[in-house]
PDB file of C-alpha atoms in Angstrom:
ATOM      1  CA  UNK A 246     102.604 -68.321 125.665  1.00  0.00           C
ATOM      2  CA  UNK A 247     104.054 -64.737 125.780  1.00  0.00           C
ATOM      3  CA  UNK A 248     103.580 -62.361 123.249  1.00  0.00           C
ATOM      4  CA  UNK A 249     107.185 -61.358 122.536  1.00  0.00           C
ATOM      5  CA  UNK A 250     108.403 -58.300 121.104  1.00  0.00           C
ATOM      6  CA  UNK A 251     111.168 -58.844 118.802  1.00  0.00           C
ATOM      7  CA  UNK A 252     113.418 -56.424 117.099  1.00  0.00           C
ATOM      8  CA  UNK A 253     116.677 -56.394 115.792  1.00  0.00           C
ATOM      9  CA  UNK A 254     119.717 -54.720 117.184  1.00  0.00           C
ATOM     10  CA  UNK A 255     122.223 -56.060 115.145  1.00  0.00           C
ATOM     11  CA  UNK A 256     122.357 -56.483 111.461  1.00  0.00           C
ATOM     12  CA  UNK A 257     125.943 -57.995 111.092  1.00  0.00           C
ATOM     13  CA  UNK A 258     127.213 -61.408 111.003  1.00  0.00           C
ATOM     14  CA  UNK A 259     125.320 -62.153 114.173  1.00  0.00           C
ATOM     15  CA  UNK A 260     121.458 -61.935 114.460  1.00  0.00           C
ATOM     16  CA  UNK A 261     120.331 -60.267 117.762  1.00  0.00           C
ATOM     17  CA  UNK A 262     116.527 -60.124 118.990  1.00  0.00           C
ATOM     18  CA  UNK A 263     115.467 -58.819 121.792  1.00  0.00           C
ATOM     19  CA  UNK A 264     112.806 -61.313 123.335  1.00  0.00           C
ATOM     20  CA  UNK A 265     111.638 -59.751 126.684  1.00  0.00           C
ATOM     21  CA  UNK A 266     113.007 -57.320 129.395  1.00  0.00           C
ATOM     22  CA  UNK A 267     115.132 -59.587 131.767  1.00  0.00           C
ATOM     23  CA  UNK A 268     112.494 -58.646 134.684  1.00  0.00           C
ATOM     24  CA  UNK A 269     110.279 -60.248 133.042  1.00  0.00           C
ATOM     25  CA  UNK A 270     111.434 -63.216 133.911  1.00  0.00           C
ATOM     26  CA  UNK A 271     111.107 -63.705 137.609  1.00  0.00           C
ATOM     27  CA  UNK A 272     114.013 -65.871 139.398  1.00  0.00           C
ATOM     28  CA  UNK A 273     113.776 -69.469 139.814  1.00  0.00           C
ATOM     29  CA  UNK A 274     111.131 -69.032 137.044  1.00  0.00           C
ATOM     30  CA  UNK A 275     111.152 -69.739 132.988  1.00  0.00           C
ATOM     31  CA  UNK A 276     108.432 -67.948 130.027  1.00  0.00           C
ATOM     32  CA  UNK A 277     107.813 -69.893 127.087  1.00  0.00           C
ATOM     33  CA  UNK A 278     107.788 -67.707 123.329  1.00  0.00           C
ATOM     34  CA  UNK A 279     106.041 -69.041 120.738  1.00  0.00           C
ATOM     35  CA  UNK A 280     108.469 -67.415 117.586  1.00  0.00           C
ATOM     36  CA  UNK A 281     109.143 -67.999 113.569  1.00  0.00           C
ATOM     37  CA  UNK A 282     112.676 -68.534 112.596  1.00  0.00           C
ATOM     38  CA  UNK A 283     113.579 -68.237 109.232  1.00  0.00           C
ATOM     39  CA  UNK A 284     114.917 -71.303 107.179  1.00  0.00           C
ATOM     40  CA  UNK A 285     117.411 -71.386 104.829  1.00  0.00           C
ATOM     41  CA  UNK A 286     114.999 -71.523 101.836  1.00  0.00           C
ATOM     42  CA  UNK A 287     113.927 -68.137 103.666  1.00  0.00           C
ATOM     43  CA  UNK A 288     110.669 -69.990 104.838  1.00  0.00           C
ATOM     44  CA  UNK A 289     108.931 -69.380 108.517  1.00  0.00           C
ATOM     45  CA  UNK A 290     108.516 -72.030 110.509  1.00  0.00           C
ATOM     46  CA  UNK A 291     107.299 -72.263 113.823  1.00  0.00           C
ATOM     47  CA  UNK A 292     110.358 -71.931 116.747  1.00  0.00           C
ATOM     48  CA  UNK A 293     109.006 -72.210 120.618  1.00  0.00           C
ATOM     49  CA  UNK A 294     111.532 -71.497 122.773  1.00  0.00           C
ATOM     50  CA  UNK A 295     111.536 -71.424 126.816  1.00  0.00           C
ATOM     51  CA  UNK A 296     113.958 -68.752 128.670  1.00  0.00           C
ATOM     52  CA  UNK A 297     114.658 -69.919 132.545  1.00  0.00           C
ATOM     53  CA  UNK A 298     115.911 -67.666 135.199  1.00  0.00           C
ATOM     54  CA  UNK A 299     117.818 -68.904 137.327  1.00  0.00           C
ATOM     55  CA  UNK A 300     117.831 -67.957 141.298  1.00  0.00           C
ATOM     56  CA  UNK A 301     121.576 -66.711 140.522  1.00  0.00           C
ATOM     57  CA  UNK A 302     120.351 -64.431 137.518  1.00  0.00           C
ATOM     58  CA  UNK A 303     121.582 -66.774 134.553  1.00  0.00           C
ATOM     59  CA  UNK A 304     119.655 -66.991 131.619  1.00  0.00           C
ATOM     60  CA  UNK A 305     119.288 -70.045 129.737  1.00  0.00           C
ATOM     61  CA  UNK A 306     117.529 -70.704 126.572  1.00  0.00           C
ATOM     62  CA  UNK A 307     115.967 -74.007 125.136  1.00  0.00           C
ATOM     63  CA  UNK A 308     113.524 -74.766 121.934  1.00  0.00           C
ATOM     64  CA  UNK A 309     110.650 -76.068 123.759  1.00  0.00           C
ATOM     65  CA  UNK A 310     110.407 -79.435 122.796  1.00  0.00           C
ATOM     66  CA  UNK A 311     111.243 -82.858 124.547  1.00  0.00           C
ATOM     67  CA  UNK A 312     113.940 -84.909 122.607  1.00  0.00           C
ATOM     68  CA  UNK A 313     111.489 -87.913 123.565  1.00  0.00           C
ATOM     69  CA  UNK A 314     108.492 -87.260 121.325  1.00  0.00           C
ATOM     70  CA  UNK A 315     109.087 -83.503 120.490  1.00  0.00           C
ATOM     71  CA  UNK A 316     106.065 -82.639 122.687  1.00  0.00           C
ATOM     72  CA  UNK A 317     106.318 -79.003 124.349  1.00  0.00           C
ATOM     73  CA  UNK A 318     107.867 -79.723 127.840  1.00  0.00           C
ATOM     74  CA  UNK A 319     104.956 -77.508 129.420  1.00  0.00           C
ATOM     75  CA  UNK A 320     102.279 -80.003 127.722  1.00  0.00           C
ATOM     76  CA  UNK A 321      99.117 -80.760 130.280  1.00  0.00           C
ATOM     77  CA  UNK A 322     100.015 -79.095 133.395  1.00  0.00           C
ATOM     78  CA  UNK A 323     101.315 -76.092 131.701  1.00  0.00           C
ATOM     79  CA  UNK A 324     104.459 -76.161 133.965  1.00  0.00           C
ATOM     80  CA  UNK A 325     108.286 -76.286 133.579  1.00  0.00           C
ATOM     81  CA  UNK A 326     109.567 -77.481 136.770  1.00  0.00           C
ATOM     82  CA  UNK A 327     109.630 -80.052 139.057  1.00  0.00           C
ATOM     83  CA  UNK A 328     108.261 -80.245 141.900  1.00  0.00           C
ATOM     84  CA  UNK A 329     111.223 -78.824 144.018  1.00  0.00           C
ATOM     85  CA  UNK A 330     111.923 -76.559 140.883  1.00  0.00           C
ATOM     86  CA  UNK A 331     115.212 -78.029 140.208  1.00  0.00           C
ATOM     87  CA  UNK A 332     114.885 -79.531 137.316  1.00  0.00           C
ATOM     88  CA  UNK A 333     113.173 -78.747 133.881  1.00  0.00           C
ATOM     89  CA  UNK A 334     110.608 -81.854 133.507  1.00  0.00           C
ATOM     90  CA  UNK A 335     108.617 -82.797 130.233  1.00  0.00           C
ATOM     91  CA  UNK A 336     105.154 -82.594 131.079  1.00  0.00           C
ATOM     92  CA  UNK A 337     104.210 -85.993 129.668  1.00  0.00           C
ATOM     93  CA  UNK A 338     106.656 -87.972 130.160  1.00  0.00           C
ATOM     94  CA  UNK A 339     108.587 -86.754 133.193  1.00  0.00           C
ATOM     95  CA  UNK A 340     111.757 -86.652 131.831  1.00  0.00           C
ATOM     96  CA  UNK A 341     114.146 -84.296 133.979  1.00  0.00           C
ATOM     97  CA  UNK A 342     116.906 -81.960 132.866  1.00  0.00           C
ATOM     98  CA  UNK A 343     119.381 -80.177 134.101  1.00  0.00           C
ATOM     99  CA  UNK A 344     118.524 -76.126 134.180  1.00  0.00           C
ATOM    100  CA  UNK A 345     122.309 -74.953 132.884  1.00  0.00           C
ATOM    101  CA  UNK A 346     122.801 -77.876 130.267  1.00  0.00           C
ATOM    102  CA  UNK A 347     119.282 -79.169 129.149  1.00  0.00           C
ATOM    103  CA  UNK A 348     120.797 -83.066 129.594  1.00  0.00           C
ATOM    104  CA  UNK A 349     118.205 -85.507 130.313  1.00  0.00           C
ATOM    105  CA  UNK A 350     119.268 -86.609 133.597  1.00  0.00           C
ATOM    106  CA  UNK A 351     115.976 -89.353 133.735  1.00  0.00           C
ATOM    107  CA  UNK A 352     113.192 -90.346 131.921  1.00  0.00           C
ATOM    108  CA  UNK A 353     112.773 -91.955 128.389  1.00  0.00           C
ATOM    109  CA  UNK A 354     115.385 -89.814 126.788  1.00  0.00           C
ATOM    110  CA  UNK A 355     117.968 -90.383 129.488  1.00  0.00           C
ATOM    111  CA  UNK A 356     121.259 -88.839 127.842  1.00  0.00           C
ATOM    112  CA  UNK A 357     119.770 -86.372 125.113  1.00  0.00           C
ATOM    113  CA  UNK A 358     119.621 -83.124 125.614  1.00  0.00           C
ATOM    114  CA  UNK A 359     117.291 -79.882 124.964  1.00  0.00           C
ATOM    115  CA  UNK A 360     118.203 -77.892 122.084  1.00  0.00           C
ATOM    116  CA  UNK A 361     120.244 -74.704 123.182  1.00  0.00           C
ATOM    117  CA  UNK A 362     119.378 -71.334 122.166  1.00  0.00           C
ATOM    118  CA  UNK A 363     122.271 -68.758 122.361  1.00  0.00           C
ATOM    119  CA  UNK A 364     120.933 -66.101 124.642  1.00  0.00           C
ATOM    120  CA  UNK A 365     122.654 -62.258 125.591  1.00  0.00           C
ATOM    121  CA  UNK A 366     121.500 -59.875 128.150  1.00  0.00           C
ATOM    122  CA  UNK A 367     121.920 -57.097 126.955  1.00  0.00           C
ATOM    123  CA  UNK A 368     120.941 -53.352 128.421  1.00  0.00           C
ATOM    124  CA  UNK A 369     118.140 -55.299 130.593  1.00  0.00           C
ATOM    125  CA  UNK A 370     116.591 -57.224 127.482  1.00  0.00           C
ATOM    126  CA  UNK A 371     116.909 -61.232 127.083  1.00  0.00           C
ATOM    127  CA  UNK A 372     117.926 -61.446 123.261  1.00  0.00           C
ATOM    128  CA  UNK A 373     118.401 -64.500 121.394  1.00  0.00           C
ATOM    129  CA  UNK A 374     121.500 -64.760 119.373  1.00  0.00           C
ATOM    130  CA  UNK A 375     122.280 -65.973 116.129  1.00  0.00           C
ATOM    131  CA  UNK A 376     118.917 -66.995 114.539  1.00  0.00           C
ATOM    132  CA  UNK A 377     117.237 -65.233 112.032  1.00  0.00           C
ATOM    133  CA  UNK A 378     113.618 -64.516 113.366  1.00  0.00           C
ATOM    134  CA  UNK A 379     110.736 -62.961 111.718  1.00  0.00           C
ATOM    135  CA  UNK A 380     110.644 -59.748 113.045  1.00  0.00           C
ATOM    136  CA  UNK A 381     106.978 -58.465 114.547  1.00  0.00           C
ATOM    137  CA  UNK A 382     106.328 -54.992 113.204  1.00  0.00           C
ATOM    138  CA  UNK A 383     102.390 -55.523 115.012  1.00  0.00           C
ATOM    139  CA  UNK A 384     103.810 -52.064 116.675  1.00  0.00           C
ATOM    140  CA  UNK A 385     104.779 -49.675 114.333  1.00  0.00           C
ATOM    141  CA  UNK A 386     103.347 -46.503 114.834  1.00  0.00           C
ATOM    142  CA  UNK A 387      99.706 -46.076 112.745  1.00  0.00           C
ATOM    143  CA  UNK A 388     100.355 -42.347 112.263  1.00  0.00           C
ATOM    144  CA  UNK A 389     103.638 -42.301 110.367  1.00  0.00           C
ATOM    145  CA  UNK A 390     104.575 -41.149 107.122  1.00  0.00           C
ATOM    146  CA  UNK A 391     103.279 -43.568 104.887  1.00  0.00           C
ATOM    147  CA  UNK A 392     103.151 -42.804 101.012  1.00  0.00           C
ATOM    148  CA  UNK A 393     101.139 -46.731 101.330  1.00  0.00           C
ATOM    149  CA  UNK A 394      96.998 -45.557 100.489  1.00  0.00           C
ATOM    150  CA  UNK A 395      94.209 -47.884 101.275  1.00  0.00           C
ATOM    151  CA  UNK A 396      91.882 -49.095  98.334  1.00  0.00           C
ATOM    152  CA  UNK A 397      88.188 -49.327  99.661  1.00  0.00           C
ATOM    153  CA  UNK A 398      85.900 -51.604  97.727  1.00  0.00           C
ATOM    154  CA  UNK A 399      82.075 -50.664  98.241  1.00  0.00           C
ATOM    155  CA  UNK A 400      79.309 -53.598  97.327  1.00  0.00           C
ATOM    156  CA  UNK A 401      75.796 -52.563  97.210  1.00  0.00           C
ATOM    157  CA  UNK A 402      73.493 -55.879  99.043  1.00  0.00           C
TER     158      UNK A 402
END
């Protein structure tokens, strides 16, 4: 899974994160982001979510996880696609969906669908919309202002 660097560009009604640059992503291709959303009891849980580029240059965003038996659809051969790379398959089940809906077009959960994830391109960065993600501050600069001091404990052996 990508590391994904998340911040947040809006702090209105609507959450915005900012997932990857959109080059990232190369056409007729799809990244998997293993991220913690935020519950309503204000809890993290885990959130893996897949974002596929399409050869037209449409995003689309799905929670990683087969409706069948909520397995990651990249389980075993750590691919998305099928074979002619037009459909999203589950790899354990080989369930197909469509790429712009997520329906489950064959396979044991013929009729369900993938869970949508809002996505936004915005200024060349896939963002997710509208979930409240933990933000990653693993970046913030070490040499800031910082009125934080470090206790060090020394034990003799």
């Amino acid at each position: 899974m990508s590391e994904p660097i998340i911040a947040n560009l809006v702090s209105g009604q609507i959450e915005v994160f900012v997932v990857c640059p959109a080059d990232a992503i190369e056409r007729s291709g799809a990244m998997s982001f293993s991220l913690s959303r935020i519950d309503d009891r204000g809890e993290s849980r885990p959130f893996p979510v897949i974002v596929v580029r399409t050869s037209g240059n449409d995003y689309f965003g799905y929670v990683n996880r087969c409706p069948h038996e909520s397995v990651w659809l990249n389980i075993g051969s750590g691919t998305f696609f099928s074979a002619d790379r037009s459909f999203l398959r589950c790899g354990r089940h080989g369930a197909r969906f469509e790429i712009d809906t997520g329906m489950c077009i064959g396979g044991p959960c013929d009729g369900q669908s993938l869970e949508l994830v809002a996505l936004a391109v915005i200024e060349g960065d896939v963002c997710l919309c509208g979930v409240k993600l933990l933000e990653d501050d693993r970046f913030a600069d070490p040499f800031g202002d910082s009125d934080e001091t470090m206790d060090i404990t020394i034990h003799p052996d």
